mmCIF file of C-alpha atoms in Angstrom:
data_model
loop_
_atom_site.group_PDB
_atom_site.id
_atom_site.type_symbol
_atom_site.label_atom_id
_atom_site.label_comp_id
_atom_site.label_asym_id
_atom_site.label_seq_id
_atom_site.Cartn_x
_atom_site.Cartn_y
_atom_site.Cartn_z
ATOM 1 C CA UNK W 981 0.000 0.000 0.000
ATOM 2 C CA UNK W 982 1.462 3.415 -1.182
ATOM 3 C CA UNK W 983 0.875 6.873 0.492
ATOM 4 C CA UNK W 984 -1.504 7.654 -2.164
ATOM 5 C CA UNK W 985 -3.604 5.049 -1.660
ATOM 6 C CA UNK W 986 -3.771 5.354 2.040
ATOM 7 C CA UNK W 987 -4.311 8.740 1.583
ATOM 8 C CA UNK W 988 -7.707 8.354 -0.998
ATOM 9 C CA UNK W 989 -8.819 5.606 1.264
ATOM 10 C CA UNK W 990 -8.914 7.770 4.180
ATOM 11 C CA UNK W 991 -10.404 10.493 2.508
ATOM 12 C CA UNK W 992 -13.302 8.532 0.710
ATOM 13 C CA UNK W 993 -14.014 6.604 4.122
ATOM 14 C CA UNK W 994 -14.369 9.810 5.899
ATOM 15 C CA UNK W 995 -16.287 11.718 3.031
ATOM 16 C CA UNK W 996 -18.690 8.282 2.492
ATOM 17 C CA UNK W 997 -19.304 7.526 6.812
ATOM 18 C CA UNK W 998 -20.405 11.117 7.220
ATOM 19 C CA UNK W 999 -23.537 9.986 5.620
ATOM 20 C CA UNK W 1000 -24.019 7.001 7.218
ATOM 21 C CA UNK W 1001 -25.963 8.739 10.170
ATOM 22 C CA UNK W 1002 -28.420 10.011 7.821
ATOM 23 C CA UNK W 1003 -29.026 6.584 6.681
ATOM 24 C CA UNK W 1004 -29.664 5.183 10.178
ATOM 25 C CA UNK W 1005 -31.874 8.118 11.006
ATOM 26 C CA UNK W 1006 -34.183 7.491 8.086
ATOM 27 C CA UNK W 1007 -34.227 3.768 8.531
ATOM 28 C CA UNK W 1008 -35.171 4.729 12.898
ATOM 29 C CA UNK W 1009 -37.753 7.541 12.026
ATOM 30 C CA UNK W 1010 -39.278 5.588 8.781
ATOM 31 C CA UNK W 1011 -39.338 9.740 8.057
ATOM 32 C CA UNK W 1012 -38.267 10.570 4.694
ATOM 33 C CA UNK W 1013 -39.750 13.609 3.775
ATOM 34 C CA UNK W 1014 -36.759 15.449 4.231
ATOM 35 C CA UNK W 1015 -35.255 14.255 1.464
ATOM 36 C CA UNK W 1016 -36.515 14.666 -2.142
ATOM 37 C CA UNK W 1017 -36.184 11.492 -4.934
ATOM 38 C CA UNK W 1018 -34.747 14.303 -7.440
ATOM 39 C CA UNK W 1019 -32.010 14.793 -4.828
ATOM 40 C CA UNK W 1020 -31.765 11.098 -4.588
ATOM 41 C CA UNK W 1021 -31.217 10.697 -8.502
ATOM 42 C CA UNK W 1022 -29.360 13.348 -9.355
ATOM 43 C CA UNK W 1023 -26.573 11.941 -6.265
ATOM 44 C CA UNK W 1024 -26.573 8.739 -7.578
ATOM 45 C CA UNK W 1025 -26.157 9.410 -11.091
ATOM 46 C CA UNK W 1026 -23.212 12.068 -9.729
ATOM 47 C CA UNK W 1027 -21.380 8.645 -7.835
ATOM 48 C CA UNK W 1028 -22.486 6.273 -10.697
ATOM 49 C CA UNK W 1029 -20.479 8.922 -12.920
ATOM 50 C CA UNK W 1030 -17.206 9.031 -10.281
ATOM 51 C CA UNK W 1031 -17.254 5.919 -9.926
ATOM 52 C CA UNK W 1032 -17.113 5.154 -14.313
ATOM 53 C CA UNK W 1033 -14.494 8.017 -13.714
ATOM 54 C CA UNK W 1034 -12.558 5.497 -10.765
ATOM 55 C CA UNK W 1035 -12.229 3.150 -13.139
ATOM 56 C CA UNK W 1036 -11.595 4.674 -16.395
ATOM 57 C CA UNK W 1037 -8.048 6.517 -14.027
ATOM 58 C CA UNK W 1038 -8.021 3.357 -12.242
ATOM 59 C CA UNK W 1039 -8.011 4.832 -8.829
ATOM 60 C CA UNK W 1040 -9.340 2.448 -6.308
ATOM 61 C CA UNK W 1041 -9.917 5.026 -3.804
ATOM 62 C CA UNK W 1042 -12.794 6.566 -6.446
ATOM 63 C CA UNK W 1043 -14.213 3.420 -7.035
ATOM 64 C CA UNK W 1044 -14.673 2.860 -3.267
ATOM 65 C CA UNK W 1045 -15.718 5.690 -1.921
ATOM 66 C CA UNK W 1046 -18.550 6.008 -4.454
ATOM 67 C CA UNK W 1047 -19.586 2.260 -4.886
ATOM 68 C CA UNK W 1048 -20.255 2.510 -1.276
ATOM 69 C CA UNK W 1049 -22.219 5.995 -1.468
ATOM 70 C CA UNK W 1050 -23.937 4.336 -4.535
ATOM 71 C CA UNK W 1051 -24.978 1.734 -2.187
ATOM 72 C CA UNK W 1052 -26.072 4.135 0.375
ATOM 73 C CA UNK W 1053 -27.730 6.388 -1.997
ATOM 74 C CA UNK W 1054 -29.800 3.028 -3.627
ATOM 75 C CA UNK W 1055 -30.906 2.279 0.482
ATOM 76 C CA UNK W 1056 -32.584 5.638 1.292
ATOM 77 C CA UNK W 1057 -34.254 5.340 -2.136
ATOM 78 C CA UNK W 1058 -35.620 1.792 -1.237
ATOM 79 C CA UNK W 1059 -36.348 3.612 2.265
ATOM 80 C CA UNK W 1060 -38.432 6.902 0.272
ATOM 81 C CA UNK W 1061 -40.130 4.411 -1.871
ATOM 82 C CA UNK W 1062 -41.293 2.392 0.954
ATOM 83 C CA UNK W 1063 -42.380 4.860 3.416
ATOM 84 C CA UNK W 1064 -43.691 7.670 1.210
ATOM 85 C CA UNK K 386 -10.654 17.646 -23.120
ATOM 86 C CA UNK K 387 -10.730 13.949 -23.474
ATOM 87 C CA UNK K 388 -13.647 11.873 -22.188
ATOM 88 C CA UNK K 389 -12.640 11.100 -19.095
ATOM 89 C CA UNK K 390 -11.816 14.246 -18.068
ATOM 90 C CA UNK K 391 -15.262 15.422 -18.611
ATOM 91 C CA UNK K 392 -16.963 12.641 -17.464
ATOM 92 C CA UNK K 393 -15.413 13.794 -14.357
ATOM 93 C CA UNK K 394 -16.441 17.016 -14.432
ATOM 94 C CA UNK K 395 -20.305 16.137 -14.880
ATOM 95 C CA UNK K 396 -19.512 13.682 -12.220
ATOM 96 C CA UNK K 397 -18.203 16.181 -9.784
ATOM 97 C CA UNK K 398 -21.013 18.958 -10.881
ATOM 98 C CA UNK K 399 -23.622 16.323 -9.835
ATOM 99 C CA UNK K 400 -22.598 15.739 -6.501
ATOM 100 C CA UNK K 401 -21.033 19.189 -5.285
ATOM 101 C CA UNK K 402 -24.076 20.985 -6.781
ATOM 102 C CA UNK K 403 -26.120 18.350 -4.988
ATOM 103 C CA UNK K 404 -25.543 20.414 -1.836
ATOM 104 C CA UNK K 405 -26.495 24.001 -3.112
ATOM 105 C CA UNK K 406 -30.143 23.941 -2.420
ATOM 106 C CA UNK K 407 -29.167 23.005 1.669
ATOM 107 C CA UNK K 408 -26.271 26.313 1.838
ATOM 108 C CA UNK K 409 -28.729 28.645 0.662
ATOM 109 C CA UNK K 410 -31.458 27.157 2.764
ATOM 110 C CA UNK K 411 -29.113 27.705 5.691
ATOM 111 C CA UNK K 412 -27.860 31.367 4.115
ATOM 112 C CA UNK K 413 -32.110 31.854 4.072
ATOM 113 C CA UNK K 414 -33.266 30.691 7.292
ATOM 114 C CA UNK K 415 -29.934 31.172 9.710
ATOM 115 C CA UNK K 416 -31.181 27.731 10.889
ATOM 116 C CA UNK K 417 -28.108 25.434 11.747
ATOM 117 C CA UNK K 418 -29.124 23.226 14.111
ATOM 118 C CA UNK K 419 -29.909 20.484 12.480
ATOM 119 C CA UNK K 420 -26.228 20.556 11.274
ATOM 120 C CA UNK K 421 -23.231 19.408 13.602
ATOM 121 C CA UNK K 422 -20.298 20.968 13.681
ATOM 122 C CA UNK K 423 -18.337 17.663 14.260
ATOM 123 C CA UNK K 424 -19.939 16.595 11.161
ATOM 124 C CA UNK K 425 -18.751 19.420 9.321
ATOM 125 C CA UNK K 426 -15.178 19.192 10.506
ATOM 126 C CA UNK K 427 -15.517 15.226 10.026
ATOM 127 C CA UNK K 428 -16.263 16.574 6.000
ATOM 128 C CA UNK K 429 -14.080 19.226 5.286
ATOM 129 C CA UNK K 430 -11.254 17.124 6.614
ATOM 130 C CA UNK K 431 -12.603 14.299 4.126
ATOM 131 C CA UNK K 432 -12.571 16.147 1.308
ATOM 132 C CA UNK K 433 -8.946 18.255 2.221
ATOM 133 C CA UNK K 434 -7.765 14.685 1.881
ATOM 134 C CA UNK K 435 -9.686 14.514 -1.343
ATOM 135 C CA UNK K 436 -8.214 17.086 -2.926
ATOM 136 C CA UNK K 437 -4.344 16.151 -1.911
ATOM 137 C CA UNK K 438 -4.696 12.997 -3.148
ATOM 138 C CA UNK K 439 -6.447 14.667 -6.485
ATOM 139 C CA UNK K 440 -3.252 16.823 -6.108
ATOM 140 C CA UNK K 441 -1.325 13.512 -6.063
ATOM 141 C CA UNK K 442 -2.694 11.132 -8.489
ATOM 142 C CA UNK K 443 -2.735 14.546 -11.007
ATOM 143 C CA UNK K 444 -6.963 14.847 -11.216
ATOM 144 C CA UNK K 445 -8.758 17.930 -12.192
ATOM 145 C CA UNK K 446 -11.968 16.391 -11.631
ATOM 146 C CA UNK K 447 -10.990 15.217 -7.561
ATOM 147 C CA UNK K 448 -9.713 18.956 -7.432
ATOM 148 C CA UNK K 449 -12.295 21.046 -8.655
ATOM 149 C CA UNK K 450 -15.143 19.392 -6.856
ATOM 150 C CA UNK K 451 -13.351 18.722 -3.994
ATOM 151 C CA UNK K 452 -11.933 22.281 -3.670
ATOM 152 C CA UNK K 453 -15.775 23.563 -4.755
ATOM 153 C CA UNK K 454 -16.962 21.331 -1.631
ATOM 154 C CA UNK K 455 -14.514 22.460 0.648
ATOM 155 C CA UNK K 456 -15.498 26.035 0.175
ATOM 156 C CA UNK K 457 -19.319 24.833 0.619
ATOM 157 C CA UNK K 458 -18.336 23.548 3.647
ATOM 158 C CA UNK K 459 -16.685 25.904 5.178
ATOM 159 C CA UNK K 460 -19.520 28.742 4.535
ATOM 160 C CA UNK K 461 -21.461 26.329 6.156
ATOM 161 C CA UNK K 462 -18.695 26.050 9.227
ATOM 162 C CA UNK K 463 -18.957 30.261 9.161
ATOM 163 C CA UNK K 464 -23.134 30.188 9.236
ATOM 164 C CA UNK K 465 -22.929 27.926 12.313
ATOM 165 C CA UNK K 466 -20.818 29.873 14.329
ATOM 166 C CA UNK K 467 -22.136 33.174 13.207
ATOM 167 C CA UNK K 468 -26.049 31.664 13.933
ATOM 168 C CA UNK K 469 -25.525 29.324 16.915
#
């Protein structure tokens, strides 16, 4: 493991767990209307797009950090869709 | 400006302007409790590291959004302290 590495690791793991709160707080309170689907889509398609751009560079770090916020992203979805 | 690059820069547009809408909200209603101050610090700290390593692995795309983000961040980091 180089610097680098380390270094994008840290960063995406800090940048992606901020938002894990959020998540549990919407799965707790079943409350979603906070948070609008647009929002929602237009996130996802923003990581979907980093994370095309992780691999076309070939950076790990980018393709971590957003296939994990993809992941999150997909869950509060699921969550808005289920308790709207 | 190859692919890639741009595909970054749509990619990093999406996600950094995915946070607009809440500054202004927070410029509008001087309301920033619902936003902690750890979490902010937890952030900007994420996405400092985001834009060395952009530095590092030579990325436009991981600098410009991250260095966009950052600066969201820390109006947000000046509203809280100026409205707590």
């Amino acid at each position: 493991m180089n610097f680098t590495l380390v270094l994008g690791l840290v960063a995406g793991f800090l940048t992606t767990v901020a938002y894990v709160p959020e998540v549990i707080k919407v799965f707790n309170t079943k409350d979603t209307k906070g948070i609008s689907l647009l929002w929602l889509l237009t996130l996802l398609t923003g990581v979907l797009l980093w994370f095309y751009y992780g691999v076309l560079i070939i950076s790990i770090p980018v393709m971590a950090a957003n296939g994990v916020s993809a992941f999150l992203i997909l869950l509060l979805i699921f969550l808005k869709i289920k308790y709207r």
